[in-house]
Coordinates of C-alpha atoms and ligand atoms in Angstrom, one line a residue:
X1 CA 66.2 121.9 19.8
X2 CA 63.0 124.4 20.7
X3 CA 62.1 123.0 24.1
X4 CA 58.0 122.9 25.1
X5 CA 59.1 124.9 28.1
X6 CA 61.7 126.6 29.9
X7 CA 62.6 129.4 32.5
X8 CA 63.7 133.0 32.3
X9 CA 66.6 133.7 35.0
X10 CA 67.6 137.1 34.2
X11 CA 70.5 139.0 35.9
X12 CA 68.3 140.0 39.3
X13 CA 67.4 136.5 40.1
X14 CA 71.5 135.8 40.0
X15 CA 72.5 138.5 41.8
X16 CA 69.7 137.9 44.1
X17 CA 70.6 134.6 44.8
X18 CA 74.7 135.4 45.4
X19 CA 73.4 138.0 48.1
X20 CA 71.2 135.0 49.8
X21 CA 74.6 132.6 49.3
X22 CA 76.5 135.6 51.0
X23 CA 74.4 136.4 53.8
X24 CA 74.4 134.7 57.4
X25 CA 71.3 132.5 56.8
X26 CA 71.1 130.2 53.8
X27 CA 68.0 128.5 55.0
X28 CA 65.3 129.8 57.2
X29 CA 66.2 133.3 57.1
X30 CA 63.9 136.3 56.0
X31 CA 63.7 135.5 52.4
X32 CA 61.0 132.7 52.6
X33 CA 58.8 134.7 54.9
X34 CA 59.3 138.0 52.3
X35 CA 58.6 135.6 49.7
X36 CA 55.8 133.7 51.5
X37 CA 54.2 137.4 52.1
X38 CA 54.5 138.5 48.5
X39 CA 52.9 135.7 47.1
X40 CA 50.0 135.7 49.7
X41 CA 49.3 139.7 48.7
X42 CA 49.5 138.9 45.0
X43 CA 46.8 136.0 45.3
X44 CA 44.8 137.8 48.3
X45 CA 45.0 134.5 50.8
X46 CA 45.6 134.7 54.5
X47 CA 48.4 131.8 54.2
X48 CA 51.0 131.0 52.2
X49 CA 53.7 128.3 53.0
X50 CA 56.7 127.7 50.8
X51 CA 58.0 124.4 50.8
X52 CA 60.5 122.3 48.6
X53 CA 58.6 121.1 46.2
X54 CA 54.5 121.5 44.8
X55 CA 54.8 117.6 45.9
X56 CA 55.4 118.5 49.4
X57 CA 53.0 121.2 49.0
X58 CA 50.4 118.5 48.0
X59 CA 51.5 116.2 50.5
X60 CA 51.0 118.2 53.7
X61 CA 47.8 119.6 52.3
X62 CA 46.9 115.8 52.9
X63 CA 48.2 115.3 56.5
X64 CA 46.8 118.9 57.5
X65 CA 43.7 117.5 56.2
X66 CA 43.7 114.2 58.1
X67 CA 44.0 111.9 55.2
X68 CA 45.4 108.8 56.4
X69 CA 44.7 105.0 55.8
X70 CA 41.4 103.9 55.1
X71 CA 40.8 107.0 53.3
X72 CA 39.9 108.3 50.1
X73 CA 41.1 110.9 47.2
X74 CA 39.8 111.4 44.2
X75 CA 42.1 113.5 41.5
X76 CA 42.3 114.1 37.4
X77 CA 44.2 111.4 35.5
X78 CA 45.4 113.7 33.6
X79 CA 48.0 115.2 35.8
X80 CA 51.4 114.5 36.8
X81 CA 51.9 111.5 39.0
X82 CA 52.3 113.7 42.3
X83 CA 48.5 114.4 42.4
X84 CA 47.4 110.8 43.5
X85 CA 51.2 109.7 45.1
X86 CA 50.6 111.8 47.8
X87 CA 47.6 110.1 49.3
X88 CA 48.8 107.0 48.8
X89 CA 52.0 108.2 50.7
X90 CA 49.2 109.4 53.2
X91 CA 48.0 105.9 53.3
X92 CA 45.1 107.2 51.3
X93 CA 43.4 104.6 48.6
X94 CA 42.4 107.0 45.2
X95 CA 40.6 107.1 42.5
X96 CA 40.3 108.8 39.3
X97 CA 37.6 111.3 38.0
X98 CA 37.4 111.6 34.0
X99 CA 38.1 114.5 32.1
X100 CA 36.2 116.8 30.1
X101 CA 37.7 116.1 26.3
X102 CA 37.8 120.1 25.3
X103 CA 39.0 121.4 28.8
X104 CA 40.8 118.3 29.4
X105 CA 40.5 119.1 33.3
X106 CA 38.3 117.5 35.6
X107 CA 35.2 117.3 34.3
X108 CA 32.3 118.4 36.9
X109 CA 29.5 116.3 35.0
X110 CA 31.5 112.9 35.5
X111 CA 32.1 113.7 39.0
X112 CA 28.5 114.3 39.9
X113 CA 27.9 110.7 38.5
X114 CA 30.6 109.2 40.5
X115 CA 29.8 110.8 43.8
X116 CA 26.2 109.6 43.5
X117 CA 27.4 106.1 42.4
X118 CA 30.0 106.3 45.5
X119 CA 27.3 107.7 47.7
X120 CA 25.0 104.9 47.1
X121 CA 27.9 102.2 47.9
X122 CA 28.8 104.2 51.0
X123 CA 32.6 105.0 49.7
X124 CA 32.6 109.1 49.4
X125 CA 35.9 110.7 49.2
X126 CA 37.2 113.0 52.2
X127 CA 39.4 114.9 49.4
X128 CA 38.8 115.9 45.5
X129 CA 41.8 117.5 43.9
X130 CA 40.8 119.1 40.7
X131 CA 43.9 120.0 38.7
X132 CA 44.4 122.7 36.9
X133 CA 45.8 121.4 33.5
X134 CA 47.9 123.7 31.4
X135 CA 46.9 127.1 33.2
X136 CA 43.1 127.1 32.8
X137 CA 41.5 126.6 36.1
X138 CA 38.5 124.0 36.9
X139 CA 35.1 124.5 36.9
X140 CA 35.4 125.6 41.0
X141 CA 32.1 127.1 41.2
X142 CA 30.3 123.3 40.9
X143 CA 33.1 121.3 42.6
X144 CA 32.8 123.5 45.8
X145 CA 29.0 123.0 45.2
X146 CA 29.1 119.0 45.1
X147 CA 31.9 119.7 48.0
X148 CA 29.4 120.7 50.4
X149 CA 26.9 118.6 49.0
X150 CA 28.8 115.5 49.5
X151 CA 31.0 116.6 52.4
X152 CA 34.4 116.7 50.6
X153 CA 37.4 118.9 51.4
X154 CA 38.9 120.3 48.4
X155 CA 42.8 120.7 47.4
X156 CA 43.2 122.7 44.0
X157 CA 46.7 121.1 42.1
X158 CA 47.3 124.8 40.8
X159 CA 50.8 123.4 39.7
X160 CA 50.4 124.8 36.4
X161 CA 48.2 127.9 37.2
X162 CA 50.7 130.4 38.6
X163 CA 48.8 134.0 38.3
X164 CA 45.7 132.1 36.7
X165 CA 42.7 133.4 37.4
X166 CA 39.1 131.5 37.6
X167 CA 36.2 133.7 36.9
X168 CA 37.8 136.8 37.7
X169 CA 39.6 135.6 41.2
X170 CA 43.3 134.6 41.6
X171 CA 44.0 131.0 41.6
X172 CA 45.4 130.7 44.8
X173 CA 42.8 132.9 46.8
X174 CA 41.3 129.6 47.8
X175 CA 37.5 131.2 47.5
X176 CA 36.8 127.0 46.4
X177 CA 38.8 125.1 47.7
X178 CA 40.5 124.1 51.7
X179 CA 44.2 124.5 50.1
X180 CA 45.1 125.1 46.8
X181 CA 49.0 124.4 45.8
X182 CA 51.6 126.2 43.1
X183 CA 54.9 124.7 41.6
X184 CA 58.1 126.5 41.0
X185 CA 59.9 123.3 39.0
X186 CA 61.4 125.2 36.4
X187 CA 59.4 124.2 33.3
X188 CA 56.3 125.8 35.2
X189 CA 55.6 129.6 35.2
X190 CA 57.8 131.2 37.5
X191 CA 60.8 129.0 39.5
X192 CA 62.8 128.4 42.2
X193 CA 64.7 126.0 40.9
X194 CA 62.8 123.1 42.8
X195 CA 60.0 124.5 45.3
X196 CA 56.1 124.9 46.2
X197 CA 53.4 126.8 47.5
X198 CA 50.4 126.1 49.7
X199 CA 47.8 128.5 50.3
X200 CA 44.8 128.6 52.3
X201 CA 42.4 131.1 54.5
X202 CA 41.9 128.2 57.1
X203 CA 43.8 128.9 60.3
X204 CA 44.1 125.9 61.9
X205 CA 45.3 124.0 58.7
X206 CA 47.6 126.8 58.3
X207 CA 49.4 125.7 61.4
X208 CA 49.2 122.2 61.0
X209 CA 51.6 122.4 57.9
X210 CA 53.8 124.9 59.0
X211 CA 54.3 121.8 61.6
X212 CA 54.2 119.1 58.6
X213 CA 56.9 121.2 57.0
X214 CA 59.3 121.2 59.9
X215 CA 59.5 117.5 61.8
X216 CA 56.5 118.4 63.3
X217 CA 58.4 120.7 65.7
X218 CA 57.3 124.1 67.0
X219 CA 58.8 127.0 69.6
X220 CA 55.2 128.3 69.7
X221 CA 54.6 128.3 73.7
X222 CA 50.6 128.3 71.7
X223 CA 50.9 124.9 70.4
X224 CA 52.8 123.3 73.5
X225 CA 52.0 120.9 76.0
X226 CA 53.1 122.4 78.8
X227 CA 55.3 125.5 79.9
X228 CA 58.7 125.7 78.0
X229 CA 61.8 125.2 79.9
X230 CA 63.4 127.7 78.6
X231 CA 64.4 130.2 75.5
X232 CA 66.4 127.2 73.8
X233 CA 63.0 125.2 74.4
X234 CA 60.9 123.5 71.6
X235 CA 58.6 120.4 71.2
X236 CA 58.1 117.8 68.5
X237 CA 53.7 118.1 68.3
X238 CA 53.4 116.3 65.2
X239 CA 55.2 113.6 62.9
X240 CA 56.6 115.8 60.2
X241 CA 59.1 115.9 57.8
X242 CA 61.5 118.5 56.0
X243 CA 60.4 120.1 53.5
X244 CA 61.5 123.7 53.4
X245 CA 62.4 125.6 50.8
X246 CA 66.0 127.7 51.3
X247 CA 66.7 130.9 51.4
X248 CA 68.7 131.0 47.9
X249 CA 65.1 129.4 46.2
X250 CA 63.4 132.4 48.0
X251 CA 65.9 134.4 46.8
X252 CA 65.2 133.4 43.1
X253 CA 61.0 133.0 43.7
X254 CA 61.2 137.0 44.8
X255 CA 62.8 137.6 41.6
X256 CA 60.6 135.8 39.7
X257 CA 57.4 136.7 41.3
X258 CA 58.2 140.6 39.8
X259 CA 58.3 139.4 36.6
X260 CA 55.2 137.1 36.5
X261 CA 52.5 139.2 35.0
X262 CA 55.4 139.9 32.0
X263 CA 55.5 136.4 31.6
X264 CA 52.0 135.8 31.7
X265 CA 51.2 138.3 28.9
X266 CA 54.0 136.9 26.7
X267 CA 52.1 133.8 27.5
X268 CA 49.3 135.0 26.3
X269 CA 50.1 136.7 23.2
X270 CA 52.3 133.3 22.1
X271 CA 49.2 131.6 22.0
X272 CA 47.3 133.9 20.6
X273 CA 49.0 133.6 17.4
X274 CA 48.9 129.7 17.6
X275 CA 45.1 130.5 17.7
X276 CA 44.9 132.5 14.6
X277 CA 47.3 130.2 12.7
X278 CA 45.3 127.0 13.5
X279 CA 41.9 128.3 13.3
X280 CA 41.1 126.2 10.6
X281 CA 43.2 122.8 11.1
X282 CA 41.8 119.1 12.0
X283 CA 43.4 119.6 15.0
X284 CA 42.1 122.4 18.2
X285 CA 43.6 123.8 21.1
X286 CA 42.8 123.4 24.9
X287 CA 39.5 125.2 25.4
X288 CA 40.5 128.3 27.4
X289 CA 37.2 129.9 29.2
X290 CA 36.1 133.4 28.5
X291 CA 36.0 134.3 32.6
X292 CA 39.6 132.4 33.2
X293 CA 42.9 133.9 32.7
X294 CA 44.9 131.2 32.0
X295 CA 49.0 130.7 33.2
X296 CA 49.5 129.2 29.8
X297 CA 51.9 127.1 31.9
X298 CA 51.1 124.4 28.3
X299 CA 50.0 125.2 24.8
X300 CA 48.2 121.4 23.6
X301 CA 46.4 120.7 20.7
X302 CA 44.5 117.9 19.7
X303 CA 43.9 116.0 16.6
X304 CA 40.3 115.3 15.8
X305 CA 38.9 111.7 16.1
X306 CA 39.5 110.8 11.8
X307 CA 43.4 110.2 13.5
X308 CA 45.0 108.0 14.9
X309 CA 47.6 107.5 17.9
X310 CA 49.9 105.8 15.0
X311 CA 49.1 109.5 14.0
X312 CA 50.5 111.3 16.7
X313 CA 53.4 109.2 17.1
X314 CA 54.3 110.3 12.8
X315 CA 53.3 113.7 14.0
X316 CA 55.6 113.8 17.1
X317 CA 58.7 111.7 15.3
X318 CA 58.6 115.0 12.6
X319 CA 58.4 118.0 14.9
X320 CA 61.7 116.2 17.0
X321 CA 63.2 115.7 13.8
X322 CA 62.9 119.2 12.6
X323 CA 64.7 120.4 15.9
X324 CA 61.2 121.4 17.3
X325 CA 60.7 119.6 21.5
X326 CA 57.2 118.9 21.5
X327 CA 56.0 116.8 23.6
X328 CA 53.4 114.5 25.2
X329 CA 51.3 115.5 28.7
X330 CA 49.9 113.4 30.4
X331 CA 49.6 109.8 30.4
X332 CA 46.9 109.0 32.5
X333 CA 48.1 108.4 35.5
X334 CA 45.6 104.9 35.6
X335 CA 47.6 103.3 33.5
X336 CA 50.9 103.7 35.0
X337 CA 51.8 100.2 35.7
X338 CA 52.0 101.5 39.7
X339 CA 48.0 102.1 39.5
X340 CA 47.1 99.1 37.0
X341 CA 48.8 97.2 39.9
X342 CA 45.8 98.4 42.4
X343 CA 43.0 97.2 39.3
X344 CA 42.9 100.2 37.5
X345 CA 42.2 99.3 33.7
X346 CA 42.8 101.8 30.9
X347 CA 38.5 102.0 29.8
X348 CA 38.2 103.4 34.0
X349 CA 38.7 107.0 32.2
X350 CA 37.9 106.7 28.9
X351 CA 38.6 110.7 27.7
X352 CA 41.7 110.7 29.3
X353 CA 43.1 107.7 27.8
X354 CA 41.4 109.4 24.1
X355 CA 43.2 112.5 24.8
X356 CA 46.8 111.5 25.6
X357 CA 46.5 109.0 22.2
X358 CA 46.0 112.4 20.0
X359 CA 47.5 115.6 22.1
X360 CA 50.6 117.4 21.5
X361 CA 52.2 120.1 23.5
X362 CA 53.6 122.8 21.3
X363 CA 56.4 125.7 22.3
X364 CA 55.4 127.8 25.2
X365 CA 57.8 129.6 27.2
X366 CA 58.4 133.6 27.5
X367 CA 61.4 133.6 25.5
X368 CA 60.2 131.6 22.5
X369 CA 60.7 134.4 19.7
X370 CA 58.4 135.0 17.1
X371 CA 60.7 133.6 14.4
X372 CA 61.0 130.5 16.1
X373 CA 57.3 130.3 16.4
X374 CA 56.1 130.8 12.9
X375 CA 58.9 127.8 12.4
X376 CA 57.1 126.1 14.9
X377 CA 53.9 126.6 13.2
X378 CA 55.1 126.1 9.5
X379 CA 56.6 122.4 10.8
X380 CA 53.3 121.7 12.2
X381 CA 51.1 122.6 9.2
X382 CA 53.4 120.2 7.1
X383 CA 53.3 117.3 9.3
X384 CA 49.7 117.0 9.5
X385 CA 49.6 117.7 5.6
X386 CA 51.9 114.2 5.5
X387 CA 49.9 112.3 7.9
X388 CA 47.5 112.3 4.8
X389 CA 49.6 111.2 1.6
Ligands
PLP401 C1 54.9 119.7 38.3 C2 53.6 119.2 38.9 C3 53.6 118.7 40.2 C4 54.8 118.5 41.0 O1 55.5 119.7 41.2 P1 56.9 119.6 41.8 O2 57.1 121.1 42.2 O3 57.9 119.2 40.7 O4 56.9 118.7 43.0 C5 52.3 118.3 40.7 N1 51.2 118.4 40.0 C6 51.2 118.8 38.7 C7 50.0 118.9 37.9 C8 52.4 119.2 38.1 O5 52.5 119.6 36.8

């Protein structure tokens, strides 16, 4: 089977990662910081905090901001159930902002209409968490706009954007947003097996997850209550949990992180021939901005409206039957039986629920050859040929 997705460990990441197995620390030792550093440099941001997962990442981004019970997040329903989880695990109601139907991210005009609705009934959110879908960032300019205009913090789900870049700036840099978070699961651009990134400029939330990370614990004498007793001394500050990442994931991400600008371009030149080939098909391709570089984390295309999800489920039955692993991202997250529970209903999101009935996420990984691509592409053209005799 030709996966949608999968990772490139070459021989450096495994010999890295013996040398981190070997040496005396195998967690909290100087890899995370090296890797932490690295990553911070390459998306010019004054923080960077490596933690176990992009779920942890999003989750202390939360607490650091103060979201707690009572309050109030608004995400993309098109995203992977983490987005919205971690404010409820904060407490947090949330609610869901529609997306555009060519970017299929967040769409800026829909969220203006909701915030003056939700301004009007005195129920603003304290967080929006615009998600980067596929690679190709958010409109960031006009959510940071409606941020200060509506007094919103602002946590970018980058979990797909690794090395993106939104109007010329790295995703990452955190020019939009409060914090903005990466993913190193290993389907995603570059991996540590499991493993996250939080960035931000913002000191003080800077410190308040490094503490979220670790129990809450500190041996800063900074951030204690009183003198320490001694150089064994630390002090629990915060409720926090563990979430750090080890020093055989840093190991790996250090690897990685050299070769992502080679997988990016093979990224980019995979779907550049899925562009040519399909330029004239009843079906189109995520909308990928002129000013954005996208990660190209997913390549999706979309039948047009004269088919059916029936459609898409033929479609999808012939590409896994002909050994090819498409595959179907997201289902919005408002109809997950979890949310329907708390009164969501499937027309809440209209677009969304559009979308997932006619997407399809094609072959996209570094490694994908171009033989197994113009299969890819060949299989494709059929199937949609059948859908209509
Ligand atoms: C993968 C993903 C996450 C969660 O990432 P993990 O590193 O697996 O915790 C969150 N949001 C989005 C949009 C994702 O795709």
């Amino acid at each position: 089977m030709i996966p949608y997705g999968r990772q490139h460990i070459g021989d450096e990441e495994v010999a890295a990662v013996l040398e981190a197995l070997k040496s005396n620390h195998i967690t909290q030792g100087p890899r995370v910081p090296e890797f932490e550093v690295a990553l911070a440099q390459k998306v010019n941001v004054r923080h960077a905090l490596a933690v176990n997962s992009a779920t942890s990442a999003l989750h202390i981004a939360c607490l650091a901001l103060g979201l707690s019970e009572g309050g109030l997040l608004w995400t993309s329903p098109n995203s992977f159930v983490a987005s919205p989880n971690v404010a409820r695990l904060c407490g947090a109601n949330v609610d869901f902002v529609d997306i555009n139907p060519d970017t299929f991210n967040m769409c800026p005009l829909e969220l203006e209409r909701k915030l003056i609705l939700a301004k009007s009934e005195g129920q603003l959110p304290d967080i929006v968490m615009p998600v980067h879908f596929g690679g190709e960032s958010c409109n960031m300019k006009r959510i940071a706009a409606l941020g200060k205009k509506y007094g919103f913090k602002i946590i970018e789900d980058a979990s797909h954007a690794v090395g993106a870049k939104y109007a010329g700036i790295p995703v990452g840099s955190c020019r939009y947003s409060d914090a903005t978070v990466y993913s190193f699961h290993p389907v995603k651009i570059i991996t540590t097996a499991e493993g996250g990134m939080v960035f931000t400029n913002n000191d003080e939330l800077a410190t308040k997850m490094n503490l979220f990370r670790s129990h809450g614990v500190t041996r800063d004498k900074s951030l204690m209550t009183h003198a320490s007793d001694g150089p064994w001394y630390y002090q629990q500050v915060e409720l926090g949990l563990n979430y750090r990442l080890t020093e055989l994931q840093a190991a790996l991400g250090i690897e990685q992180l050299k070769r992502l600008d080679e997988f990016l371009a093979k990224r980019h030149k995979i779907a550049g021939v899925y562009d040519s080939a399909f330029s004239d098909s009843p079906f189109r391709a995520q909308e990928r901005l002129k000013d954005n570089y996208s990660a190209l984390h997913l390549y999706i295309i979309r039948l047009d409206d004269t088919y059916s999800k029936a459609d898409r489920a033929v479609l999808f039955k012939y590409m896994r039957d002909a050994g090819i692993g498409v595959n179907v991202l997201y289902i919005p997250i408002h109809t997950q039986p979890y949310y329907a529970a708390q009164g969501f209903q499937s027309g809440d999101c209209p677009n969304s629920v559009d979308y997932y009935e006619r997407c399809l996420a094609l072959p996209m990984y570094p490694d994908l050859t171009t033989e197994q691509q113009l299969y890819v592409i060949e299989t494709l053209q059929n199937g949609v040929l059948s859908l209509r005799t």
